[in-house]
Coordinates of C-alpha atoms in Angstrom, one line a residue:
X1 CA -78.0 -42.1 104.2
X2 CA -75.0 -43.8 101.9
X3 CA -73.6 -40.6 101.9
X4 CA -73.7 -40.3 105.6
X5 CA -72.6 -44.1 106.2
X6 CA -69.8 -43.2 104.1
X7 CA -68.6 -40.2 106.4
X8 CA -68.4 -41.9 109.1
X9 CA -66.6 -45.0 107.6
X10 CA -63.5 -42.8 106.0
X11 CA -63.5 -40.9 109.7
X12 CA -63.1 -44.6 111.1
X13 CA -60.1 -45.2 108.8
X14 CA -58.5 -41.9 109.3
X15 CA -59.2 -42.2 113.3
X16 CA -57.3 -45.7 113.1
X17 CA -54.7 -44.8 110.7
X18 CA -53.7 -41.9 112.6
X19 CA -53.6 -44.2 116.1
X20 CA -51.2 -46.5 114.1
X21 CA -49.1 -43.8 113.2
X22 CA -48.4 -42.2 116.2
X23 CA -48.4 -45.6 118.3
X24 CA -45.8 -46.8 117.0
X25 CA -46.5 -50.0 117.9
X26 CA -48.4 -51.9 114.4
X27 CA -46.3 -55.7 114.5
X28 CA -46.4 -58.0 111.9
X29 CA -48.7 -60.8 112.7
X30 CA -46.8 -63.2 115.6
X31 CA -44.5 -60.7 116.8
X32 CA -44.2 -59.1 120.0
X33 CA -45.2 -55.2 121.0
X34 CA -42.0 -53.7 120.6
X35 CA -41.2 -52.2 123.5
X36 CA -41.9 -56.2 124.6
X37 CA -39.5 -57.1 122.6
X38 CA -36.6 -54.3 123.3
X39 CA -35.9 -54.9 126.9
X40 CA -37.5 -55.9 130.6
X41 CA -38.4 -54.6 133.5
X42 CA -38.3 -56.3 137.1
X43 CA -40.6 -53.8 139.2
X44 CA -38.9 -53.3 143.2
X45 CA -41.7 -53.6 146.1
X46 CA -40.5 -54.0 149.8
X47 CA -36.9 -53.8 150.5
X48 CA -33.7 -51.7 151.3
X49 CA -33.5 -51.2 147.0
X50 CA -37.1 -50.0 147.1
X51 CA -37.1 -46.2 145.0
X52 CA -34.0 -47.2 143.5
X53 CA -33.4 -48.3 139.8
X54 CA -30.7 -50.1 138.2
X55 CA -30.3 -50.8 134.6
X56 CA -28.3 -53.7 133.6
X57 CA -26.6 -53.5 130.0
X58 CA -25.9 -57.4 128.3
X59 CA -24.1 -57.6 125.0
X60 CA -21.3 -60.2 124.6
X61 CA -20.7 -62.4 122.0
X62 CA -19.0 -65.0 124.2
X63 CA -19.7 -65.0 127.7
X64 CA -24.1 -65.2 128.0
X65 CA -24.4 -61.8 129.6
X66 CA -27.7 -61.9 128.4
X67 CA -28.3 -65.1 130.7
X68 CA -27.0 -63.7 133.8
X69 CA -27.8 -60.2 133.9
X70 CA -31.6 -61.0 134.3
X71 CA -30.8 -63.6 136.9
X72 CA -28.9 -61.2 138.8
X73 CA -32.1 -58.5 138.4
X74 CA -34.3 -60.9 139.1
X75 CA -32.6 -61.5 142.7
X76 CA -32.3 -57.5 143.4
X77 CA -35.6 -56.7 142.9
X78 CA -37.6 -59.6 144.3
X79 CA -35.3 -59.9 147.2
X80 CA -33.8 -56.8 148.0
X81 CA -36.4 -54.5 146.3
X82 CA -34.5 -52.5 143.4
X83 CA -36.7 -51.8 140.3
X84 CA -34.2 -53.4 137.8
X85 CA -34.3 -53.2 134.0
X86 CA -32.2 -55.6 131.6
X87 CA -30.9 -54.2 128.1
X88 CA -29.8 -56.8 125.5
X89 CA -28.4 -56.7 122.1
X90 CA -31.0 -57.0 119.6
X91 CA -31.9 -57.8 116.0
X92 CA -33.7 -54.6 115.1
X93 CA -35.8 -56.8 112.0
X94 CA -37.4 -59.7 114.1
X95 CA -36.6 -58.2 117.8
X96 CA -34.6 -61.4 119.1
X97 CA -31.9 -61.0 121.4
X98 CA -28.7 -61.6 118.9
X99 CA -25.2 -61.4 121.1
X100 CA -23.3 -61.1 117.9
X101 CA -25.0 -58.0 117.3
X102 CA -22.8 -55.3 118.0
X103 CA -24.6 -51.6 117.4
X104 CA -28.4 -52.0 118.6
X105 CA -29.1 -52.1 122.6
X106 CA -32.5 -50.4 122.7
X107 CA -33.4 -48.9 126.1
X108 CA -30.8 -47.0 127.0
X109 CA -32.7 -43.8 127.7
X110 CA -33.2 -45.4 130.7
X111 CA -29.9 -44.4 132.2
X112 CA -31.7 -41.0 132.9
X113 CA -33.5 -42.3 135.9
X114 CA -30.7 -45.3 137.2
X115 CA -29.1 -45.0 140.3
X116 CA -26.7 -47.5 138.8
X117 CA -25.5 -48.9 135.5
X118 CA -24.3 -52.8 135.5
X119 CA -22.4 -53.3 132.3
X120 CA -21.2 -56.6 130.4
X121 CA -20.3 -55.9 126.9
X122 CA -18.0 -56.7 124.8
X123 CA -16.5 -54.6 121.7
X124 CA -19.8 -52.9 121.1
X125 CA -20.0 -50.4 118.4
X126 CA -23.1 -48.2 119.7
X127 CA -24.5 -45.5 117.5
X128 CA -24.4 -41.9 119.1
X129 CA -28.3 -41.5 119.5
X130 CA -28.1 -44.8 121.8
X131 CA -24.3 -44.2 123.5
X132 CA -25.3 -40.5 124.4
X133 CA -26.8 -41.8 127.5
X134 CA -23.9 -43.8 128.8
X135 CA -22.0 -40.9 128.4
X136 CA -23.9 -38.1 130.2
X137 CA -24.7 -40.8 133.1
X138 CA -20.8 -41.2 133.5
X139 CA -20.1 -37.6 133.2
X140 CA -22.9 -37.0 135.8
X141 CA -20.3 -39.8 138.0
X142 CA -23.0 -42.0 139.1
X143 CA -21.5 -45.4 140.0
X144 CA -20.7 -48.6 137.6
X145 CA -20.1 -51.8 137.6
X146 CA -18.3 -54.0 135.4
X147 CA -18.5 -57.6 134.6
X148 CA -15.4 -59.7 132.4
X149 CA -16.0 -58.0 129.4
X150 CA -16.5 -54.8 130.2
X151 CA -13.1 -53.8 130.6
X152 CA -13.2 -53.9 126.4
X153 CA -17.1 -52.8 126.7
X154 CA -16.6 -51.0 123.2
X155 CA -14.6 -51.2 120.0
X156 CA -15.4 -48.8 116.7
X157 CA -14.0 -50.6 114.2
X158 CA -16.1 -49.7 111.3
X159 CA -16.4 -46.1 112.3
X160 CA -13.3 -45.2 113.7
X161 CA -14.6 -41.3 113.2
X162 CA -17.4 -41.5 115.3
X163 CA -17.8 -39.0 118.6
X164 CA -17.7 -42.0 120.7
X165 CA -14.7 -44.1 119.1
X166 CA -13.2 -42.7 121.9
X167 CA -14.3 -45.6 124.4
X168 CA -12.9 -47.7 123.0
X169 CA -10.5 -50.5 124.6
X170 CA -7.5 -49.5 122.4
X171 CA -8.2 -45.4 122.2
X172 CA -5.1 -43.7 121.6
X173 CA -7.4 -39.7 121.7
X174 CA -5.7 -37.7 124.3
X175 CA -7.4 -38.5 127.8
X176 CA -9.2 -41.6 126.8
X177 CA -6.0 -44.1 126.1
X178 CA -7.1 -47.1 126.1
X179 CA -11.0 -46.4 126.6
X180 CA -13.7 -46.8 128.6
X181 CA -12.1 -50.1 130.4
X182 CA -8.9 -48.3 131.5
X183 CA -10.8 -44.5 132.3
X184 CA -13.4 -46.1 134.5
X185 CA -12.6 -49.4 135.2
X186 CA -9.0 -49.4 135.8
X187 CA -7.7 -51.8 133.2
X188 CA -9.0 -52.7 129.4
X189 CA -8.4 -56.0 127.8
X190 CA -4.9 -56.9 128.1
X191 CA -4.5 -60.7 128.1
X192 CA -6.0 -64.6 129.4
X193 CA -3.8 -64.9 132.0
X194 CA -5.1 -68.8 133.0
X195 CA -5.0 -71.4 130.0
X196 CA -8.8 -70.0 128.8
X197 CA -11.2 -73.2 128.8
X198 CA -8.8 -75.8 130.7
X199 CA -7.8 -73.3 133.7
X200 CA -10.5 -72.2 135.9
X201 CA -10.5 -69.1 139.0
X202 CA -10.0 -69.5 143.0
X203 CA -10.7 -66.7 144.6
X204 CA -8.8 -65.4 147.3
X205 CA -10.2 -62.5 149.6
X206 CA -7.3 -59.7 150.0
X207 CA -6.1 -59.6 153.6
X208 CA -5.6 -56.2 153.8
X209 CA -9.4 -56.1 152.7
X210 CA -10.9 -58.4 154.9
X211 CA -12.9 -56.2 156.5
X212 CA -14.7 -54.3 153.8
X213 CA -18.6 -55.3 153.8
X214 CA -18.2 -55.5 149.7
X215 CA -16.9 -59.0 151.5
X216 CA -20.0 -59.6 154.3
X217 CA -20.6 -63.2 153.4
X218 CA -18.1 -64.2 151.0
X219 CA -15.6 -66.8 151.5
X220 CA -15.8 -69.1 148.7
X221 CA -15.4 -68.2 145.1
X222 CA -14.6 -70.9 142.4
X223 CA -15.5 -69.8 138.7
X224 CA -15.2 -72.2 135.4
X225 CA -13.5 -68.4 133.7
X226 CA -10.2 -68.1 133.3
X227 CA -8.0 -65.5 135.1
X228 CA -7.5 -62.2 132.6
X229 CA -4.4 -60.5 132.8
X230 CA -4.7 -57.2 135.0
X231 CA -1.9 -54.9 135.3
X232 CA -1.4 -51.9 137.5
X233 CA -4.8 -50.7 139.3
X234 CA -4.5 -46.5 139.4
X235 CA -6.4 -45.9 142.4
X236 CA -7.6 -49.0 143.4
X237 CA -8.5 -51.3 146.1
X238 CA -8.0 -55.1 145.4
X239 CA -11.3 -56.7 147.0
X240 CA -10.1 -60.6 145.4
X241 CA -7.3 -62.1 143.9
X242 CA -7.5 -64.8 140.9
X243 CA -5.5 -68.0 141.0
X244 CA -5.8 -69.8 138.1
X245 CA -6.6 -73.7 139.0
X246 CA -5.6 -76.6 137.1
X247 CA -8.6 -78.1 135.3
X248 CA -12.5 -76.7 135.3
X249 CA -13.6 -77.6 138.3
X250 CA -13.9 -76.3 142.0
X251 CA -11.9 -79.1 143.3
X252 CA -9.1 -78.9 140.9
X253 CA -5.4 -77.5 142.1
X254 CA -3.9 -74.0 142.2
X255 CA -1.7 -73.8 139.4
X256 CA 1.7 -72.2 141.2
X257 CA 3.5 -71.4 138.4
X258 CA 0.8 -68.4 137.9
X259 CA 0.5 -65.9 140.0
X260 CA -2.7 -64.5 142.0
X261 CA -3.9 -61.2 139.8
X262 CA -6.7 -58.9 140.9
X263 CA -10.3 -60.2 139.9
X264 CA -12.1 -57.8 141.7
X265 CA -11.5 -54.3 142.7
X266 CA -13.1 -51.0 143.4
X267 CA -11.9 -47.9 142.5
X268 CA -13.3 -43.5 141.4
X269 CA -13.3 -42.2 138.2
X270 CA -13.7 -38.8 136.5
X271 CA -14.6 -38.4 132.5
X272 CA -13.0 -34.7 131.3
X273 CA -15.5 -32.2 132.7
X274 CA -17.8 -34.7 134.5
X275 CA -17.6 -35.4 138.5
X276 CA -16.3 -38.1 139.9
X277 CA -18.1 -41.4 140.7
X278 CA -17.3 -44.7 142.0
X279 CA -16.8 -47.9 140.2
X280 CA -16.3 -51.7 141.2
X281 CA -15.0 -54.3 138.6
X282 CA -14.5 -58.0 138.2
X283 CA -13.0 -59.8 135.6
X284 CA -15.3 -62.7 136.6
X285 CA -19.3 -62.9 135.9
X286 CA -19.8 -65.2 132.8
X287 CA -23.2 -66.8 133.3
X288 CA -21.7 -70.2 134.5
X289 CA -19.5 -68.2 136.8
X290 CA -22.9 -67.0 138.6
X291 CA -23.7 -70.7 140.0
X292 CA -21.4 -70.0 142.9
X293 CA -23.3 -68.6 145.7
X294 CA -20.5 -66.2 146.6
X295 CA -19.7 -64.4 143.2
X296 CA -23.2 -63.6 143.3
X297 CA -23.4 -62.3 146.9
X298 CA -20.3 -60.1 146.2
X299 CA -22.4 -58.7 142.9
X300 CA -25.4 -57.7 145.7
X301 CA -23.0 -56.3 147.4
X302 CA -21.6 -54.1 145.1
X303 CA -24.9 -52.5 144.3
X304 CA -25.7 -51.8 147.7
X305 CA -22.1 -50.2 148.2
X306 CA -22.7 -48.4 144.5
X307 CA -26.2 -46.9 145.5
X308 CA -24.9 -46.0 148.7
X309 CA -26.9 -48.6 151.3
X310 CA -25.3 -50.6 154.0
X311 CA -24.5 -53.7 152.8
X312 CA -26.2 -57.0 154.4
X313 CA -24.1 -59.2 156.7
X314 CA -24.9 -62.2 154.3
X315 CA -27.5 -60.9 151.4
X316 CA -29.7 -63.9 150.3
X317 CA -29.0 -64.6 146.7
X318 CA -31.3 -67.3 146.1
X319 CA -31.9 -68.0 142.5
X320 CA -35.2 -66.6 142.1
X321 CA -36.5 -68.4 138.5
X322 CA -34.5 -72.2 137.5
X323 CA -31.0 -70.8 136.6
X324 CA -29.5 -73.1 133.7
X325 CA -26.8 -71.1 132.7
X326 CA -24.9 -72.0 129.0
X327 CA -21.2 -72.7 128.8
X328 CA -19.2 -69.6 127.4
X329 CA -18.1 -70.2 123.8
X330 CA -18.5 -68.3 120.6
X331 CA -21.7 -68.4 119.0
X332 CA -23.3 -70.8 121.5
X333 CA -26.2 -68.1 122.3
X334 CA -29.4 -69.3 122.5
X335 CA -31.4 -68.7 119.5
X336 CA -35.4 -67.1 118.7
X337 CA -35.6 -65.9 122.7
X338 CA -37.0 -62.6 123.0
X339 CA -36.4 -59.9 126.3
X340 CA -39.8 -61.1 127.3
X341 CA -38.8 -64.9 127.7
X342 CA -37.5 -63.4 130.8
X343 CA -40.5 -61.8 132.2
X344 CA -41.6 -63.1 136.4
X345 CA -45.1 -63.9 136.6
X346 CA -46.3 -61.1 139.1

């Protein structure tokens, strides 16, 4: 009977060793299931987005992508019916979301079902199992959109000899100059054109584009970002100009002596050997940037125009959870909050 009781206790063990193992998922006591922890997941129900999936990509050290790409998800699922899935940088040991960490973004093997990919990073160094996907989906030229810092999305400055050093914003390889930002986007980091943190953005609507529905229902954009400096757009159509405004706030003057530079635009690109796709771009979209109602709009916008779906006359963007965004500035990320601190109740 011992012997029997015995059996049956070292099958138990092996039975839950061997679940362990191939789960994956064994946490130290207090932390999250990992996959919990890596990235999350706003389910589409009802809506023109329904059966269509868009993965967002956050990873800046300066601007709180990782604040406003879930807000914007949150909006485009609940309201308009996109299943939406927000990447972050993370800290691989305790699973926190850590802007300043520059080679981790878990999830990205989710590219391989999105209709769309939303990016704002900023001089990420990605490893080649994890930057594989952004690669195929742009050489499959499915559409993109950019926000701020995405025009120098990637830098490889420890491993310059890595397959994909070639995205990044100061590339010299032959077809890539100057990266990802320039190759897809239309321009890579360049300059602050506005006085950064004492000169703010007024958007202006370009005339000649007035009647593009990328613009249904906006008319009034005023960020707290300065204007980058954006030179010649290959290809491109100017949706907004940038004037850079005297002070950091929406009543504040236009600063003359600058001019109005693009601050939105849309434009196709082609990676060597892959098909063309479209792209739209803005060098606006830091999470204080997203209080204004019409930045936001002309971000739904753009991802009905990317996914190919008439665009709504004025598309309710609603904040959907309390929106407190934090002011841009080095380091000021917000500490021990994990991808499922962003989680809707159902």
């Amino acid at each position: 009977m011992n012997h029997q009781k015995k059996t049956l206790s070292l099958l138990l063990l092996i039975a839950v060793c061997g679940f362990v193992a191939c789960s994956g998922t064994a946490s130290a006591p207090g932390q999250k299931e990992p996959e919990q922890e890596q990235w999350v997941t706003y389910q589409g129900k009802e809506g023109p987005g329904k059966g269509k999936n868009i993965v967002f990509i956050s990873g800046d050290e300066e601007y709180r992508s990782e604040e406003a790409l879930p807000m914007l998800a949150q909006i485009l699922a609940k309201r308009f019916g996109f299943t939406c899935t927000v990447l972050f940088s993370i800290d691989s040991l305790t699973g926190e979301i850590d802007a300043n960490q520059p080679s981790n973004i878990p999830g990205l093997e989710n590219l391989e079902s999105a209709d769309l990919m939303v990016i704002f990073t900023r001089f990420r160094e990605l490893p080649p199992h994890q930057m594989r996907y952004i690669d195929a989906y742009l050489k499959a030229g499915k559409p993109v959109i950019g926000l701020r810092t995405a025009t120098h999305a990637f830098h490889y400055a420890k491993n310059p000899g890595d397959p994909y050093a070639k995205y990044d914003f100061q590339s010299t390889v032959p077809g890539w100059e100057q990266g990802f930002g320039k190759l897809v986007l239309g321009e890579t980091w360049v300059d602050h054109h506005g006085d950064h943190g004492k000169e703010g953005t007024r958007g202006v609507n370009n005339e000649a584009a007035v009647a593009d529905p990328l613009l249904n229902g906006v008319a009034d954009i005023w960020v707290p970002t300065d204007v980058y400096t954006v030179g010649a757009l290959e290809g491109a159509e100017v949706l907004v100009y940038g004037q850079s405004t005297r002070g950091m706030t929406a009543d504040a003057p236009v600063n003359e002596d600058k001019e109005a530079l693009p601050v939105a635009w849309t434009r196709t690109y082609a990676l060597e050997g892959g098909k063309e796709g479209k792209a739209f771009a803005t060098t606006m979209g830091a999470s204080v940037d997203l209080v204004n109602e019409d930045l936001r709009r002309l971000l739904v916008n753009a991802c009905f125009w990317a996914v190919g779906q008439p665009v709504p006359e004025k598309a309710d963007v609603a904040f959907v959870s309390p929106y407190q965004p934090t002011m841009f500035g080095f380091d000021s990320f917000k500490k021990g909050k994990f991808p499922a601190d962003y989680r809707l109740a159902e």
